[in-house]
PDB file of C-alpha atoms and ligand atoms in Angstrom:
ATOM      1  CA  MET A  14     134.867  62.735  20.675  1.00  0.00           C
ATOM      2  CA  ALA A  15     134.878  58.962  20.745  1.00  0.00           C
ATOM      3  CA  ARG A  16     131.813  57.358  19.181  1.00  0.00           C
ATOM      4  CA  ILE A  17     130.335  53.851  19.029  1.00  0.00           C
ATOM      5  CA  THR A  18     129.589  53.151  15.376  1.00  0.00           C
ATOM      6  CA  ALA A  19     128.638  49.487  15.230  1.00  0.00           C
ATOM      7  CA  GLY A  20     128.037  46.290  17.157  1.00  0.00           C
ATOM      8  CA  VAL A  21     128.990  42.716  16.341  1.00  0.00           C
ATOM      9  CA  GLY A  22     127.542  39.572  17.893  1.00  0.00           C
ATOM     10  CA  THR A  23     129.257  36.240  17.445  1.00  0.00           C
ATOM     11  CA  SER A  24     129.622  32.790  18.966  1.00  0.00           C
ATOM     12  CA  HIS A  25     133.088  32.049  20.355  1.00  0.00           C
ATOM     13  CA  VAL A  26     133.274  28.233  20.122  1.00  0.00           C
ATOM     14  CA  PRO A  27     136.823  27.088  20.994  1.00  0.00           C
ATOM     15  CA  ALA A  28     136.858  24.447  18.210  1.00  0.00           C
ATOM     16  CA  ILE A  29     136.520  27.331  15.700  1.00  0.00           C
ATOM     17  CA  GLY A  30     139.833  28.683  16.988  1.00  0.00           C
ATOM     18  CA  ALA A  31     141.422  25.252  16.613  1.00  0.00           C
ATOM     19  CA  ALA A  32     140.043  24.939  13.040  1.00  0.00           C
ATOM     20  CA  ILE A  33     141.646  28.291  12.110  1.00  0.00           C
ATOM     21  CA  ASP A  34     144.951  27.490  13.829  1.00  0.00           C
ATOM     22  CA  LEU A  35     145.178  24.039  12.188  1.00  0.00           C
ATOM     23  CA  GLY A  36     144.283  25.293   8.678  1.00  0.00           C
ATOM     24  CA  LYS A  37     140.942  23.447   8.469  1.00  0.00           C
ATOM     25  CA  THR A  38     138.632  26.325   7.505  1.00  0.00           C
ATOM     26  CA  GLN A  39     138.029  25.001   3.962  1.00  0.00           C
ATOM     27  CA  GLU A  40     137.200  21.447   5.063  1.00  0.00           C
ATOM     28  CA  PRO A  41     133.563  20.440   4.334  1.00  0.00           C
ATOM     29  CA  TYR A  42     132.544  20.499   8.026  1.00  0.00           C
ATOM     30  CA  TRP A  43     133.985  23.968   8.660  1.00  0.00           C
ATOM     31  CA  LYS A  44     133.573  25.838   5.344  1.00  0.00           C
ATOM     32  CA  PRO A  45     129.893  26.802   5.904  1.00  0.00           C
ATOM     33  CA  VAL A  46     130.782  28.186   9.347  1.00  0.00           C
ATOM     34  CA  PHE A  47     133.548  30.430   8.008  1.00  0.00           C
ATOM     35  CA  ASP A  48     131.762  31.453   4.785  1.00  0.00           C
ATOM     36  CA  GLY A  49     129.303  33.435   6.908  1.00  0.00           C
ATOM     37  CA  TYR A  50     132.127  35.651   8.189  1.00  0.00           C
ATOM     38  CA  GLU A  51     133.536  36.597   4.754  1.00  0.00           C
ATOM     39  CA  TRP A  52     131.182  39.589   4.441  1.00  0.00           C
ATOM     40  CA  THR A  53     132.213  40.861   7.883  1.00  0.00           C
ATOM     41  CA  LYS A  54     135.938  40.510   7.222  1.00  0.00           C
ATOM     42  CA  LYS A  55     135.614  42.838   4.209  1.00  0.00           C
ATOM     43  CA  TRP A  56     133.307  45.207   6.108  1.00  0.00           C
ATOM     44  CA  ILE A  57     135.632  45.576   9.075  1.00  0.00           C
ATOM     45  CA  GLU A  58     138.644  46.119   6.828  1.00  0.00           C
ATOM     46  CA  ALA A  59     136.818  49.156   5.420  1.00  0.00           C
ATOM     47  CA  GLU A  60     135.460  50.334   8.792  1.00  0.00           C
ATOM     48  CA  LYS A  61     138.895  50.337  10.441  1.00  0.00           C
ATOM     49  CA  PRO A  62     137.754  50.639  14.065  1.00  0.00           C
ATOM     50  CA  ASP A  63     140.311  52.233  16.397  1.00  0.00           C
ATOM     51  CA  VAL A  64     139.033  50.377  19.446  1.00  0.00           C
ATOM     52  CA  ILE A  65     136.820  47.340  20.083  1.00  0.00           C
ATOM     53  CA  ILE A  66     135.098  46.954  23.421  1.00  0.00           C
ATOM     54  CA  LEU A  67     134.990  43.174  23.482  1.00  0.00           C
ATOM     55  CA  VAL A  68     132.417  41.683  25.839  1.00  0.00           C
ATOM     56  CA  TYR A  69     133.231  38.044  26.534  1.00  0.00           C
ATOM     57  CA  ASN A  70     133.242  35.515  29.325  1.00  0.00           C
ATOM     58  CA  ASP A  71     136.168  33.831  30.942  1.00  0.00           C
ATOM     59  CA  HIS A  72     135.655  30.033  31.104  1.00  0.00           C
ATOM     60  CA  ALA A  73     137.325  29.302  34.485  1.00  0.00           C
ATOM     61  CA  THR A  74     140.660  30.227  32.884  1.00  0.00           C
ATOM     62  CA  ALA A  75     141.577  33.481  34.629  1.00  0.00           C
ATOM     63  CA  PHE A  76     138.794  33.439  37.233  1.00  0.00           C
ATOM     64  CA  ASP A  77     137.929  30.281  39.149  1.00  0.00           C
ATOM     65  CA  MET A  78     135.783  29.648  42.231  1.00  0.00           C
ATOM     66  CA  ASP A  79     138.158  31.894  44.257  1.00  0.00           C
ATOM     67  CA  ILE A  80     136.996  35.115  42.620  1.00  0.00           C
ATOM     68  CA  ILE A  81     133.825  35.577  40.543  1.00  0.00           C
ATOM     69  CA  PRO A  82     133.385  39.150  39.311  1.00  0.00           C
ATOM     70  CA  THR A  83     130.014  39.775  37.687  1.00  0.00           C
ATOM     71  CA  PHE A  84     131.375  42.511  35.394  1.00  0.00           C
ATOM     72  CA  ALA A  85     135.139  43.046  35.035  1.00  0.00           C
ATOM     73  CA  ILE A  86     136.995  45.534  32.849  1.00  0.00           C
ATOM     74  CA  ALA A  87     140.649  44.954  31.998  1.00  0.00           C
ATOM     75  CA  CYS A  88     142.636  48.184  32.267  1.00  0.00           C
ATOM     76  CA  SER A  89     146.293  47.193  31.808  1.00  0.00           C
ATOM     77  CA  ASP A  90     148.219  47.897  28.600  1.00  0.00           C
ATOM     78  CA  SER A  91     148.428  44.409  27.104  1.00  0.00           C
ATOM     79  CA  PHE A  92     147.350  40.818  27.546  1.00  0.00           C
ATOM     80  CA  LYS A  93     148.486  37.337  26.498  1.00  0.00           C
ATOM     81  CA  PRO A  94     146.267  34.588  25.088  1.00  0.00           C
ATOM     82  CA  ALA A  95     145.568  32.107  27.890  1.00  0.00           C
ATOM     83  CA  ASP A  96     146.776  28.534  28.121  1.00  0.00           C
ATOM     84  CA  GLU A  97     143.508  26.567  28.164  1.00  0.00           C
ATOM     85  CA  GLY A  98     145.148  23.187  28.496  1.00  0.00           C
ATOM     86  CA  TRP A  99     146.843  22.766  25.117  1.00  0.00           C
ATOM     87  CA  GLY A 100     149.219  25.716  25.404  1.00  0.00           C
ATOM     88  CA  PRO A 101     148.213  29.266  24.467  1.00  0.00           C
ATOM     89  CA  ARG A 102     146.831  29.755  20.919  1.00  0.00           C
ATOM     90  CA  LYS A 103     149.509  31.173  18.637  1.00  0.00           C
ATOM     91  CA  VAL A 104     147.675  34.454  18.147  1.00  0.00           C
ATOM     92  CA  PRO A 105     149.071  37.952  18.739  1.00  0.00           C
ATOM     93  CA  ASP A 106     149.071  39.599  22.168  1.00  0.00           C
ATOM     94  CA  ILE A 107     146.106  41.883  22.746  1.00  0.00           C
ATOM     95  CA  HIS A 108     146.756  45.604  23.269  1.00  0.00           C
ATOM     96  CA  ASN A 109     144.381  47.791  25.228  1.00  0.00           C
ATOM     97  CA  HIS A 110     143.382  51.437  24.919  1.00  0.00           C
ATOM     98  CA  ALA A 111     144.099  51.795  28.638  1.00  0.00           C
ATOM     99  CA  ASP A 112     143.077  55.464  28.902  1.00  0.00           C
ATOM    100  CA  LEU A 113     139.643  54.707  27.452  1.00  0.00           C
ATOM    101  CA  ALA A 114     139.344  51.552  29.582  1.00  0.00           C
ATOM    102  CA  TRP A 115     140.039  53.535  32.774  1.00  0.00           C
ATOM    103  CA  HIS A 116     137.621  56.221  31.623  1.00  0.00           C
ATOM    104  CA  ILE A 117     134.892  53.594  31.057  1.00  0.00           C
ATOM    105  CA  ALA A 118     135.612  52.088  34.486  1.00  0.00           C
ATOM    106  CA  GLN A 119     135.321  55.494  36.181  1.00  0.00           C
ATOM    107  CA  SER A 120     132.275  56.576  34.205  1.00  0.00           C
ATOM    108  CA  CYS A 121     130.374  53.288  34.745  1.00  0.00           C
ATOM    109  CA  ILE A 122     131.192  53.082  38.465  1.00  0.00           C
ATOM    110  CA  LEU A 123     130.108  56.695  39.062  1.00  0.00           C
ATOM    111  CA  ASP A 124     127.045  55.822  36.931  1.00  0.00           C
ATOM    112  CA  GLU A 125     126.352  53.110  39.588  1.00  0.00           C
ATOM    113  CA  PHE A 126     127.544  50.054  37.616  1.00  0.00           C
ATOM    114  CA  ASP A 127     130.143  48.588  39.989  1.00  0.00           C
ATOM    115  CA  MET A 128     132.748  47.139  37.622  1.00  0.00           C
ATOM    116  CA  THR A 129     135.668  45.081  38.911  1.00  0.00           C
ATOM    117  CA  ILE A 130     138.948  46.555  37.651  1.00  0.00           C
ATOM    118  CA  VAL A 131     141.443  43.919  36.516  1.00  0.00           C
ATOM    119  CA  ASN A 132     145.077  44.692  35.796  1.00  0.00           C
ATOM    120  CA  ASN A 133     146.528  41.274  35.197  1.00  0.00           C
ATOM    121  CA  ILE A 134     144.643  38.733  33.105  1.00  0.00           C
ATOM    122  CA  ASP A 135     145.211  36.238  30.289  1.00  0.00           C
ATOM    123  CA  LEU A 136     142.388  36.045  27.742  1.00  0.00           C
ATOM    124  CA  ASP A 137     140.746  32.779  26.697  1.00  0.00           C
ATOM    125  CA  HIS A 138     138.813  31.602  23.608  1.00  0.00           C
ATOM    126  CA  GLY A 139     135.827  33.768  24.569  1.00  0.00           C
ATOM    127  CA  LEU A 140     137.883  36.767  23.414  1.00  0.00           C
ATOM    128  CA  THR A 141     140.476  35.351  21.007  1.00  0.00           C
ATOM    129  CA  VAL A 142     138.128  33.289  18.793  1.00  0.00           C
ATOM    130  CA  PRO A 143     135.959  36.293  17.798  1.00  0.00           C
ATOM    131  CA  LEU A 144     139.139  38.235  16.912  1.00  0.00           C
ATOM    132  CA  SER A 145     140.325  35.359  14.702  1.00  0.00           C
ATOM    133  CA  LEU A 146     136.909  35.076  13.037  1.00  0.00           C
ATOM    134  CA  MET A 147     136.859  38.771  12.146  1.00  0.00           C
ATOM    135  CA  PHE A 148     140.544  39.433  11.404  1.00  0.00           C
ATOM    136  CA  GLY A 149     141.958  36.059  10.312  1.00  0.00           C
ATOM    137  CA  GLN A 150     145.592  35.375  11.163  1.00  0.00           C
ATOM    138  CA  PRO A 151     147.477  38.706  11.225  1.00  0.00           C
ATOM    139  CA  ASP A 152     150.872  39.329  12.885  1.00  0.00           C
ATOM    140  CA  GLN A 153     149.235  42.015  15.033  1.00  0.00           C
ATOM    141  CA  TRP A 154     145.566  42.708  15.774  1.00  0.00           C
ATOM    142  CA  PRO A 155     144.697  45.841  13.752  1.00  0.00           C
ATOM    143  CA  CYS A 156     143.155  47.830  16.637  1.00  0.00           C
ATOM    144  CA  LYS A 157     143.052  48.283  20.397  1.00  0.00           C
ATOM    145  CA  ILE A 158     140.841  45.925  22.430  1.00  0.00           C
ATOM    146  CA  ILE A 159     139.151  46.676  25.752  1.00  0.00           C
ATOM    147  CA  PRO A 160     138.159  43.347  27.358  1.00  0.00           C
ATOM    148  CA  ILE A 161     135.000  43.290  29.465  1.00  0.00           C
ATOM    149  CA  ALA A 162     134.402  39.948  31.184  1.00  0.00           C
ATOM    150  CA  VAL A 163     130.942  38.851  32.346  1.00  0.00           C
ATOM    151  CA  ASN A 164     130.228  35.977  34.721  1.00  0.00           C
ATOM    152  CA  VAL A 165     127.969  33.527  32.901  1.00  0.00           C
ATOM    153  CA  VAL A 166     129.705  30.414  34.257  1.00  0.00           C
ATOM    154  CA  THR A 167     128.740  30.317  37.940  1.00  0.00           C
ATOM    155  CA  TYR A 168     125.209  30.994  39.166  1.00  0.00           C
ATOM    156  CA  PRO A 169     124.008  33.745  39.424  1.00  0.00           C
ATOM    157  CA  PRO A 170     124.899  35.503  36.173  1.00  0.00           C
ATOM    158  CA  PRO A 171     123.618  39.075  35.721  1.00  0.00           C
ATOM    159  CA  SER A 172     120.135  39.557  34.259  1.00  0.00           C
ATOM    160  CA  GLY A 173     119.739  40.464  30.598  1.00  0.00           C
ATOM    161  CA  ASN A 174     118.178  43.746  31.703  1.00  0.00           C
ATOM    162  CA  ARG A 175     121.223  44.608  33.822  1.00  0.00           C
ATOM    163  CA  CYS A 176     123.491  43.759  30.879  1.00  0.00           C
ATOM    164  CA  TYR A 177     121.453  46.001  28.593  1.00  0.00           C
ATOM    165  CA  GLY A 178     121.701  48.830  31.128  1.00  0.00           C
ATOM    166  CA  LEU A 179     125.464  48.355  31.383  1.00  0.00           C
ATOM    167  CA  GLY A 180     125.656  48.702  27.596  1.00  0.00           C
ATOM    168  CA  GLU A 181     123.814  52.023  27.860  1.00  0.00           C
ATOM    169  CA  ALA A 182     126.262  53.155  30.564  1.00  0.00           C
ATOM    170  CA  ILE A 183     129.234  52.115  28.396  1.00  0.00           C
ATOM    171  CA  ALA A 184     127.807  54.221  25.560  1.00  0.00           C
ATOM    172  CA  ARG A 185     127.576  57.249  27.894  1.00  0.00           C
ATOM    173  CA  ALA A 186     131.191  56.638  28.913  1.00  0.00           C
ATOM    174  CA  VAL A 187     132.470  56.423  25.335  1.00  0.00           C
ATOM    175  CA  GLU A 188     130.562  59.536  24.267  1.00  0.00           C
ATOM    176  CA  SER A 189     132.239  61.534  27.040  1.00  0.00           C
ATOM    177  CA  PHE A 190     135.812  60.519  26.085  1.00  0.00           C
ATOM    178  CA  ASP A 191     137.615  63.396  24.471  1.00  0.00           C
ATOM    179  CA  GLU A 192     139.535  61.659  21.672  1.00  0.00           C
ATOM    180  CA  ASP A 193     138.383  61.137  18.114  1.00  0.00           C
ATOM    181  CA  LEU A 194     137.927  57.357  18.048  1.00  0.00           C
ATOM    182  CA  ASN A 195     135.845  54.951  15.979  1.00  0.00           C
ATOM    183  CA  VAL A 196     134.710  52.433  18.606  1.00  0.00           C
ATOM    184  CA  GLN A 197     132.888  49.150  18.046  1.00  0.00           C
ATOM    185  CA  ILE A 198     131.332  46.958  20.702  1.00  0.00           C
ATOM    186  CA  TRP A 199     131.137  43.187  20.336  1.00  0.00           C
ATOM    187  CA  GLY A 200     129.040  40.702  22.291  1.00  0.00           C
ATOM    188  CA  THR A 201     130.174  37.082  22.205  1.00  0.00           C
ATOM    189  CA  GLY A 202     129.021  33.606  23.212  1.00  0.00           C
ATOM    190  CA  GLY A 203     125.896  31.610  22.465  1.00  0.00           C
ATOM    191  CA  MET A 204     123.865  30.792  20.684  1.00  0.00           C
ATOM    192  CA  SER A 205     121.858  27.837  22.028  1.00  0.00           C
ATOM    193  CA  HIS A 206     124.115  25.130  23.417  1.00  0.00           C
ATOM    194  CA  GLN A 207     124.451  22.814  26.377  1.00  0.00           C
ATOM    195  CA  LEU A 208     127.764  21.093  26.959  1.00  0.00           C
ATOM    196  CA  GLN A 209     126.919  18.659  29.756  1.00  0.00           C
ATOM    197  CA  GLY A 210     124.202  16.647  31.473  1.00  0.00           C
ATOM    198  CA  PRO A 211     121.223  14.778  30.004  1.00  0.00           C
ATOM    199  CA  ARG A 212     120.379  17.653  27.628  1.00  0.00           C
ATOM    200  CA  ALA A 213     123.940  17.983  26.212  1.00  0.00           C
ATOM    201  CA  GLY A 214     123.740  18.871  22.526  1.00  0.00           C
ATOM    202  CA  LEU A 215     120.517  20.868  22.852  1.00  0.00           C
ATOM    203  CA  ILE A 216     120.099  23.412  20.050  1.00  0.00           C
ATOM    204  CA  ASN A 217     117.036  25.605  19.379  1.00  0.00           C
ATOM    205  CA  PRO A 218     117.270  27.359  15.980  1.00  0.00           C
ATOM    206  CA  ASP A 219     113.762  28.914  16.151  1.00  0.00           C
ATOM    207  CA  TRP A 220     114.482  30.593  19.472  1.00  0.00           C
ATOM    208  CA  ASP A 221     117.942  31.730  18.301  1.00  0.00           C
ATOM    209  CA  GLN A 222     116.576  33.289  15.086  1.00  0.00           C
ATOM    210  CA  LYS A 223     113.854  35.122  17.055  1.00  0.00           C
ATOM    211  CA  PHE A 224     116.575  36.488  19.371  1.00  0.00           C
ATOM    212  CA  LEU A 225     118.493  37.753  16.310  1.00  0.00           C
ATOM    213  CA  ASP A 226     115.281  39.266  14.859  1.00  0.00           C
ATOM    214  CA  ASN A 227     114.493  41.079  18.080  1.00  0.00           C
ATOM    215  CA  LEU A 228     117.888  42.749  18.339  1.00  0.00           C
ATOM    216  CA  THR A 229     116.400  45.156  15.785  1.00  0.00           C
ATOM    217  CA  GLN A 230     112.639  44.515  16.072  1.00  0.00           C
ATOM    218  CA  ASP A 231     111.997  44.413  19.812  1.00  0.00           C
ATOM    219  CA  PRO A 232     115.056  44.789  22.056  1.00  0.00           C
ATOM    220  CA  GLU A 233     112.781  45.634  25.017  1.00  0.00           C
ATOM    221  CA  LEU A 234     111.429  42.087  24.795  1.00  0.00           C
ATOM    222  CA  LEU A 235     114.984  40.689  24.919  1.00  0.00           C
ATOM    223  CA  ARG A 236     115.740  42.745  28.035  1.00  0.00           C
ATOM    224  CA  ALA A 237     112.941  40.981  29.882  1.00  0.00           C
ATOM    225  CA  ILE A 238     113.925  37.354  29.094  1.00  0.00           C
ATOM    226  CA  PRO A 239     114.444  35.616  32.472  1.00  0.00           C
ATOM    227  CA  HIS A 240     117.325  33.211  33.175  1.00  0.00           C
ATOM    228  CA  ILE A 241     114.915  30.281  33.321  1.00  0.00           C
ATOM    229  CA  GLU A 242     113.892  30.874  29.696  1.00  0.00           C
ATOM    230  CA  TYR A 243     117.513  30.858  28.497  1.00  0.00           C
ATOM    231  CA  LEU A 244     118.051  27.608  30.420  1.00  0.00           C
ATOM    232  CA  ARG A 245     114.874  25.915  29.205  1.00  0.00           C
ATOM    233  CA  GLU A 246     114.971  27.053  25.578  1.00  0.00           C
ATOM    234  CA  THR A 247     118.704  27.397  24.822  1.00  0.00           C
ATOM    235  CA  GLY A 248     120.464  25.015  27.213  1.00  0.00           C
ATOM    236  CA  SER A 249     122.718  25.792  30.145  1.00  0.00           C
ATOM    237  CA  GLU A 250     125.341  27.646  28.074  1.00  0.00           C
ATOM    238  CA  GLY A 251     122.787  29.652  26.082  1.00  0.00           C
ATOM    239  CA  ILE A 252     122.923  32.132  28.985  1.00  0.00           C
ATOM    240  CA  GLU A 253     126.072  33.471  27.280  1.00  0.00           C
ATOM    241  CA  MET A 254     123.642  35.437  25.084  1.00  0.00           C
ATOM    242  CA  VAL A 255     123.088  38.002  27.845  1.00  0.00           C
ATOM    243  CA  MET A 256     126.475  39.368  26.728  1.00  0.00           C
ATOM    244  CA  TRP A 257     124.957  40.273  23.348  1.00  0.00           C
ATOM    245  CA  LEU A 258     122.569  42.555  25.256  1.00  0.00           C
ATOM    246  CA  ILE A 259     125.489  44.664  26.541  1.00  0.00           C
ATOM    247  CA  MET A 260     126.442  45.177  22.892  1.00  0.00           C
ATOM    248  CA  ARG A 261     122.830  45.952  21.930  1.00  0.00           C
ATOM    249  CA  GLY A 262     122.299  48.347  24.842  1.00  0.00           C
ATOM    250  CA  ALA A 263     125.377  50.353  23.821  1.00  0.00           C
ATOM    251  CA  LEU A 264     124.028  50.997  20.305  1.00  0.00           C
ATOM    252  CA  GLY A 265     121.026  53.107  21.306  1.00  0.00           C
ATOM    253  CA  GLU A 266     117.546  53.129  19.873  1.00  0.00           C
ATOM    254  CA  LYS A 267     118.074  53.375  16.116  1.00  0.00           C
ATOM    255  CA  ILE A 268     120.090  50.627  14.466  1.00  0.00           C
ATOM    256  CA  LYS A 269     120.281  48.789  11.176  1.00  0.00           C
ATOM    257  CA  GLU A 270     121.059  45.094  10.652  1.00  0.00           C
ATOM    258  CA  LEU A 271     123.813  44.840   8.043  1.00  0.00           C
ATOM    259  CA  HIS A 272     124.603  41.134   8.068  1.00  0.00           C
ATOM    260  CA  ARG A 273     123.472  37.878   9.651  1.00  0.00           C
ATOM    261  CA  HIS A 274     124.821  34.336   9.662  1.00  0.00           C
ATOM    262  CA  TYR A 275     123.428  31.259  11.422  1.00  0.00           C
ATOM    263  CA  HIS A 276     124.787  27.747  11.148  1.00  0.00           C
ATOM    264  CA  VAL A 277     124.321  24.462  13.020  1.00  0.00           C
ATOM    265  CA  PRO A 278     126.504  22.893  14.254  1.00  0.00           C
ATOM    266  CA  ALA A 279     130.021  23.901  15.162  1.00  0.00           C
ATOM    267  CA  SER A 280     131.214  21.566  17.864  1.00  0.00           C
ATOM    268  CA  ASN A 281     128.129  21.366  20.153  1.00  0.00           C
ATOM    269  CA  THR A 282     126.927  24.824  19.360  1.00  0.00           C
ATOM    270  CA  ALA A 283     124.622  26.835  17.117  1.00  0.00           C
ATOM    271  CA  VAL A 284     126.841  29.518  15.590  1.00  0.00           C
ATOM    272  CA  GLY A 285     125.184  32.914  15.341  1.00  0.00           C
ATOM    273  CA  HIS A 286     126.659  36.127  14.011  1.00  0.00           C
ATOM    274  CA  ILE A 287     125.191  39.568  13.398  1.00  0.00           C
ATOM    275  CA  VAL A 288     126.491  43.004  12.410  1.00  0.00           C
ATOM    276  CA  LEU A 289     124.494  46.014  13.597  1.00  0.00           C
ATOM    277  CA  GLU A 290     125.166  49.589  12.564  1.00  0.00           C
ATOM    278  CA  LYS A 291     124.271  52.538  14.746  1.00  0.00           C
ATOM    279  CA  ASP A 292     121.904  54.770  12.788  1.00  0.00           C
ATOM    280  CA  THR A 293     122.900  58.373  13.426  1.00  0.00           C
TER     281      THR A 293
HETATM  282  C1  DHB B  20     131.737  25.118  23.246  1.00  0.00           C
HETATM  283  C2  DHB B  20     131.110  26.354  23.107  1.00  0.00           C
HETATM  284  C3  DHB B  20     131.421  27.410  23.940  1.00  0.00           C
HETATM  285  O1  DHB B  20     130.827  28.629  23.880  1.00  0.00           O
HETATM  286  C4  DHB B  20     132.386  27.248  24.894  1.00  0.00           C
HETATM  287  O2  DHB B  20     132.740  28.314  25.620  1.00  0.00           O
HETATM  288  C5  DHB B  20     133.011  26.028  25.070  1.00  0.00           C
HETATM  289  C6  DHB B  20     132.678  24.960  24.241  1.00  0.00           C
HETATM  290  C7  DHB B  20     131.438  23.971  22.351  1.00  0.00           C
HETATM  291  O3  DHB B  20     130.505  24.046  21.567  1.00  0.00           O
HETATM  292  O4  DHB B  20     132.161  22.998  22.381  1.00  0.00           O
HETATM  293 FE1   FE B  21     131.580  29.930  25.872  1.00  0.00          FE
END
């Protein structure tokens, strides 16, 4: 059977992708950001996941005001990196495990989580930057990726509780897929940041660290955080953190924190990263 073995949370700041692509990772500004991912790069090389369910948000690249799916799962065989205004990043195409993606879509929808099924989509920095952070610059990504896109750009985004519940439904879907697969789930975005308006540049390290603590200590508390608290405490883009709760919900009750990294700033953002292992 397929099994979820671990979860990864990470920021997906686009400037991180540019720093990797332009060979700047060892420059004084960037080195402390990337140093915090060295542990994970070694860990994931040993873990060798077959599939990553990668929860991210599209930033008005593939979806605009015409269509705003709350939860979308990409089910086609492969995807290209999106052109976000400077041409597509020169990173490999992304290949899906389409059978598992369709199975997750069916299982979640019959489990009353009404996913939008997407068969044609280019993938922006929300998905490609985490892959670069974890795998560096390979010719091919070393595993299959199932993209799950969450609307956190246009009000109203889903509640953290709904995201957590979707994670639990994704876990039920994976556990009922009859192929021996090592599956990881990643949640991306965050941590505190606000990109526009009078509070642009807002960062709240205390709140962010408490959020990271409570992924293991009190996930029920995280489920109950209302939108207004994300906005007030973490800025308008801090709401991206609800995507981490899909990852957390999919891991079940017993987990272990293996690694944590927190650094301010990268671009306008507090970079957070955590590795959680499912305790079986
Ligand atoms: C930045 C961060 C993001 O998460 C994003 O999607 C876009 C920009 C930033 O810090 O610049
Ligand atoms: Fe973002």
